[in-house]
Amino acid sequence: MNTGPDQPDLVADRVRSVAHTLLNSTQGRWAPPVNRQTLRRGLPPDEPALWMALDLYRLHPDDGALDAPTFTRAATAVTAAAQLWARSGITHRATSPDRDTTLGTALARISRTSPGAEQRFTRLLQAHTLDEVRAGLRPLLHLPPADFRLDVSVLAADFYTLQSPAGSRAVRQSWARAFAETKARSRRTPTPASAHGKAEPA
């Protein structure tokens, strides 16, 4: 497939779509225990056997094929996100206008009730490679309450972008922006308790 200035965005969109399809139906075709066990094994996300198990051939567009380096980045991104989902037990929920479930926003919500979450997120923002980011995310994704929702498909697209030149900085800036904006909104939005003259909990 020919590359061009618009291809990274198009491929990232495809990564997001494929990851969402895999995880969407009752948490996807990977809901059965045997499939979760496959993803929980200690194989690296660039392991071709995992790509085959996930049917990641669907990352190729209908009218052609991704070149080898692009497919490798895309398949690695989907697999890395699916592994974090399987190992942490979080629920995939696509972000929407009514509920933003992307990483920076979701972690900002966690930080309101989970001591240490913001400090761990700050350390995550110092990571550069996909391996470093995965290692930083693991403890954060074990902090949330049982009803925590995260858009794992957007995370997969972020992982794809992160592997590109200058992509790591752009992704980390996006996460930090969303985190800060969500924290700021939470300070401005009164809770029912504060509406009756009580202080809003931190």
mmCIF file of N, CA, C and O in Angstrom, residues 42-85:
data_model
loop_
_atom_site.group_PDB
_atom_site.id
_atom_site.type_symbol
_atom_site.label_atom_id
_atom_site.label_comp_id
_atom_site.label_asym_id
_atom_site.label_seq_id
_atom_site.Cartn_x
_atom_site.Cartn_y
_atom_site.Cartn_z
ATOM 1 N N GLY A 42 2.710 -14.517 28.645
ATOM 2 C CA GLY A 42 3.775 -13.529 28.609
ATOM 3 C C GLY A 42 4.383 -13.290 27.248
ATOM 4 O O GLY A 42 5.557 -12.911 27.154
ATOM 5 N N LEU A 43 3.618 -13.492 26.197
ATOM 6 C CA LEU A 43 4.151 -13.260 24.860
ATOM 7 C C LEU A 43 4.185 -11.760 24.566
ATOM 8 O O LEU A 43 3.301 -11.021 24.980
ATOM 9 N N PRO A 44 5.201 -11.298 23.839
ATOM 10 C CA PRO A 44 5.243 -9.880 23.480
ATOM 11 C C PRO A 44 4.156 -9.555 22.464
ATOM 12 O O PRO A 44 3.720 -10.430 21.712
ATOM 13 N N PRO A 45 3.708 -8.296 22.413
ATOM 14 C CA PRO A 45 2.612 -7.953 21.498
ATOM 15 C C PRO A 45 2.995 -8.001 20.025
ATOM 16 O O PRO A 45 2.100 -7.964 19.167
ATOM 17 N N ASP A 46 4.282 -8.094 19.738
ATOM 18 C CA ASP A 46 4.687 -8.227 18.326
ATOM 19 C C ASP A 46 4.881 -9.684 17.920
ATOM 20 O O ASP A 46 5.483 -9.985 16.896
ATOM 21 N N GLU A 47 4.298 -10.606 18.709
ATOM 22 C CA GLU A 47 4.375 -12.037 18.421
ATOM 23 C C GLU A 47 3.378 -12.379 17.306
ATOM 24 O O GLU A 47 2.164 -12.225 17.475
ATOM 25 N N PRO A 48 3.856 -12.854 16.157
ATOM 26 C CA PRO A 48 2.948 -13.137 15.036
ATOM 27 C C PRO A 48 1.860 -14.158 15.364
ATOM 28 O O PRO A 48 0.757 -14.080 14.811
ATOM 29 N N ALA A 49 2.144 -15.099 16.262
ATOM 30 C CA ALA A 49 1.124 -16.086 16.608
ATOM 31 C C ALA A 49 -0.092 -15.422 17.244
ATOM 32 O O ALA A 49 -1.236 -15.847 17.024
ATOM 33 N N LEU A 50 0.133 -14.369 18.036
ATOM 34 C CA LEU A 50 -0.991 -13.636 18.616
ATOM 35 C C LEU A 50 -1.768 -12.887 17.543
ATOM 36 O O LEU A 50 -2.994 -12.790 17.606
ATOM 37 N N TRP A 51 -1.070 -12.350 16.551
ATOM 38 C CA TRP A 51 -1.766 -11.654 15.466
ATOM 39 C C TRP A 51 -2.700 -12.611 14.745
ATOM 40 O O TRP A 51 -3.822 -12.240 14.395
ATOM 41 N N MET A 52 -2.220 -13.844 14.521
ATOM 42 C CA MET A 52 -3.065 -14.832 13.853
ATOM 43 C C MET A 52 -4.269 -15.179 14.725
ATOM 44 O O MET A 52 -5.394 -15.294 14.240
ATOM 45 N N ALA A 53 -4.032 -15.340 16.018
ATOM 46 C CA ALA A 53 -5.130 -15.692 16.919
ATOM 47 C C ALA A 53 -6.188 -14.587 16.958
ATOM 48 O O ALA A 53 -7.383 -14.860 17.114
ATOM 49 N N LEU A 54 -5.762 -13.338 16.808
ATOM 50 C CA LEU A 54 -6.681 -12.212 16.835
ATOM 51 C C LEU A 54 -7.285 -11.890 15.470
ATOM 52 O O LEU A 54 -8.058 -10.938 15.341
ATOM 53 N N ASP A 55 -6.918 -12.668 14.441
ATOM 54 C CA ASP A 55 -7.418 -12.414 13.080
ATOM 55 C C ASP A 55 -7.106 -10.991 12.619
ATOM 56 O O ASP A 55 -7.964 -10.298 12.045
ATOM 57 N N LEU A 56 -5.873 -10.563 12.838
ATOM 58 C CA LEU A 56 -5.534 -9.170 12.543
ATOM 59 C C LEU A 56 -5.268 -8.918 11.062
ATOM 60 O O LEU A 56 -4.891 -7.806 10.686
ATOM 61 N N TYR A 57 -5.515 -9.909 10.232
ATOM 62 C CA TYR A 57 -5.493 -9.662 8.787
ATOM 63 C C TYR A 57 -6.509 -8.591 8.420
ATOM 64 O O TYR A 57 -6.388 -7.910 7.403
ATOM 65 N N ARG A 58 -7.541 -8.431 9.250
ATOM 66 C CA ARG A 58 -8.592 -7.447 8.961
ATOM 67 C C ARG A 58 -8.075 -6.011 9.059
ATOM 68 O O ARG A 58 -8.796 -5.081 8.696
ATOM 69 N N LEU A 59 -6.857 -5.820 9.538
ATOM 70 C CA LEU A 59 -6.266 -4.483 9.533
ATOM 71 C C LEU A 59 -5.972 -3.994 8.116
ATOM 72 O O LEU A 59 -5.888 -2.791 7.876
ATOM 73 N N HIS A 60 -5.798 -4.928 7.192
ATOM 74 C CA HIS A 60 -5.578 -4.532 5.803
ATOM 75 C C HIS A 60 -6.867 -3.945 5.232
ATOM 76 O O HIS A 60 -7.954 -4.496 5.431
ATOM 77 N N PRO A 61 -6.778 -2.827 4.511
ATOM 78 C CA PRO A 61 -7.988 -2.252 3.904
ATOM 79 C C PRO A 61 -8.525 -3.143 2.792
ATOM 80 O O PRO A 61 -7.799 -3.986 2.241
ATOM 81 N N ASP A 62 -9.776 -2.956 2.460
ATOM 82 C CA ASP A 62 -10.419 -3.778 1.427
ATOM 83 C C ASP A 62 -9.790 -3.578 0.050
ATOM 84 O O ASP A 62 -9.833 -4.480 -0.783
ATOM 85 N N ASP A 63 -9.234 -2.389 -0.174
ATOM 86 C CA ASP A 63 -8.732 -2.083 -1.512
ATOM 87 C C ASP A 63 -7.214 -2.220 -1.637
ATOM 88 O O ASP A 63 -6.616 -1.693 -2.562
ATOM 89 N N GLY A 64 -6.586 -2.930 -0.705
ATOM 90 C CA GLY A 64 -5.137 -3.094 -0.799
ATOM 91 C C GLY A 64 -4.577 -3.758 0.438
ATOM 92 O O GLY A 64 -5.278 -4.492 1.135
ATOM 93 N N ALA A 65 -3.312 -3.488 0.722
ATOM 94 C CA ALA A 65 -2.651 -4.078 1.874
ATOM 95 C C ALA A 65 -1.691 -3.064 2.478
ATOM 96 O O ALA A 65 -1.082 -2.264 1.759
ATOM 97 N N LEU A 66 -1.587 -3.081 3.786
ATOM 98 C CA LEU A 66 -0.599 -2.251 4.461
ATOM 99 C C LEU A 66 0.793 -2.784 4.154
ATOM 100 O O LEU A 66 0.982 -3.993 4.016
ATOM 101 N N ASP A 67 1.770 -1.896 4.100
ATOM 102 C CA ASP A 67 3.135 -2.374 3.950
ATOM 103 C C ASP A 67 3.570 -3.035 5.259
ATOM 104 O O ASP A 67 2.933 -2.881 6.300
ATOM 105 N N ALA A 68 4.656 -3.789 5.201
ATOM 106 C CA ALA A 68 5.063 -4.613 6.342
ATOM 107 C C ALA A 68 5.311 -3.796 7.611
ATOM 108 O O ALA A 68 4.811 -4.161 8.689
ATOM 109 N N PRO A 69 6.084 -2.693 7.567
ATOM 110 C CA PRO A 69 6.298 -1.940 8.810
ATOM 111 C C PRO A 69 5.009 -1.363 9.391
ATOM 112 O O PRO A 69 4.817 -1.362 10.614
ATOM 113 N N THR A 70 4.114 -0.887 8.518
ATOM 114 C CA THR A 70 2.861 -0.313 9.000
ATOM 115 C C THR A 70 1.976 -1.389 9.616
ATOM 116 O O THR A 70 1.373 -1.186 10.679
ATOM 117 N N PHE A 71 1.882 -2.549 8.963
ATOM 118 C CA PHE A 71 1.075 -3.631 9.529
ATOM 119 C C PHE A 71 1.639 -4.077 10.874
ATOM 120 O O PHE A 71 0.878 -4.347 11.813
ATOM 121 N N THR A 72 2.958 -4.150 10.982
ATOM 122 C CA THR A 72 3.582 -4.569 12.243
ATOM 123 C C THR A 72 3.216 -3.609 13.368
ATOM 124 O O THR A 72 2.854 -4.036 14.475
ATOM 125 N N ARG A 73 3.310 -2.320 13.112
ATOM 126 C CA ARG A 73 2.941 -1.337 14.124
ATOM 127 C C ARG A 73 1.464 -1.453 14.495
ATOM 128 O O ARG A 73 1.099 -1.396 15.676
ATOM 129 N N ALA A 74 0.604 -1.618 13.488
ATOM 130 C CA ALA A 74 -0.833 -1.696 13.733
ATOM 131 C C ALA A 74 -1.201 -2.951 14.518
ATOM 132 O O ALA A 74 -1.961 -2.889 15.495
ATOM 133 N N ALA A 75 -0.677 -4.085 14.098
ATOM 134 C CA ALA A 75 -0.990 -5.345 14.776
ATOM 135 C C ALA A 75 -0.435 -5.360 16.195
ATOM 136 O O ALA A 75 -1.096 -5.831 17.131
ATOM 137 N N THR A 76 0.763 -4.826 16.378
ATOM 138 C CA THR A 76 1.356 -4.745 17.713
ATOM 139 C C THR A 76 0.512 -3.862 18.624
ATOM 140 O O THR A 76 0.312 -4.173 19.806
ATOM 141 N N ALA A 77 -0.014 -2.779 18.076
ATOM 142 C CA ALA A 77 -0.830 -1.865 18.868
ATOM 143 C C ALA A 77 -2.113 -2.534 19.341
ATOM 144 O O ALA A 77 -2.483 -2.432 20.524
ATOM 145 N N VAL A 78 -2.810 -3.218 18.443
ATOM 146 C CA VAL A 78 -4.059 -3.889 18.831
ATOM 147 C C VAL A 78 -3.778 -4.961 19.873
ATOM 148 O O VAL A 78 -4.490 -5.080 20.886
ATOM 149 N N THR A 79 -2.727 -5.751 19.646
ATOM 150 C CA THR A 79 -2.413 -6.836 20.574
ATOM 151 C C THR A 79 -2.025 -6.298 21.944
ATOM 152 O O THR A 79 -2.457 -6.828 22.976
ATOM 153 N N ALA A 80 -1.218 -5.238 21.986
ATOM 154 C CA ALA A 80 -0.788 -4.665 23.267
ATOM 155 C C ALA A 80 -1.987 -4.149 24.058
ATOM 156 O O ALA A 80 -2.082 -4.360 25.278
ATOM 157 N N ALA A 81 -2.921 -3.486 23.392
ATOM 158 C CA ALA A 81 -4.112 -2.986 24.081
ATOM 159 C C ALA A 81 -4.990 -4.139 24.565
ATOM 160 O O ALA A 81 -5.508 -4.109 25.687
ATOM 161 N N ALA A 82 -5.157 -5.166 23.730
ATOM 162 C CA ALA A 82 -5.976 -6.318 24.124
ATOM 163 C C ALA A 82 -5.362 -7.050 25.307
ATOM 164 O O ALA A 82 -6.076 -7.540 26.192
ATOM 165 N N GLN A 83 -4.038 -7.127 25.364
ATOM 166 C CA GLN A 83 -3.375 -7.784 26.499
ATOM 167 C C GLN A 83 -3.628 -7.024 27.796
ATOM 168 O O GLN A 83 -3.898 -7.631 28.834
ATOM 169 N N LEU A 84 -3.522 -5.687 27.746
ATOM 170 C CA LEU A 84 -3.788 -4.897 28.950
ATOM 171 C C LEU A 84 -5.227 -5.079 29.408
ATOM 172 O O LEU A 84 -5.505 -5.177 30.608
ATOM 173 N N TRP A 85 -6.157 -5.123 28.450
ATOM 174 C CA TRP A 85 -7.563 -5.366 28.786
ATOM 175 C C TRP A 85 -7.737 -6.718 29.478
ATOM 176 O O TRP A 85 -8.395 -6.831 30.516
#
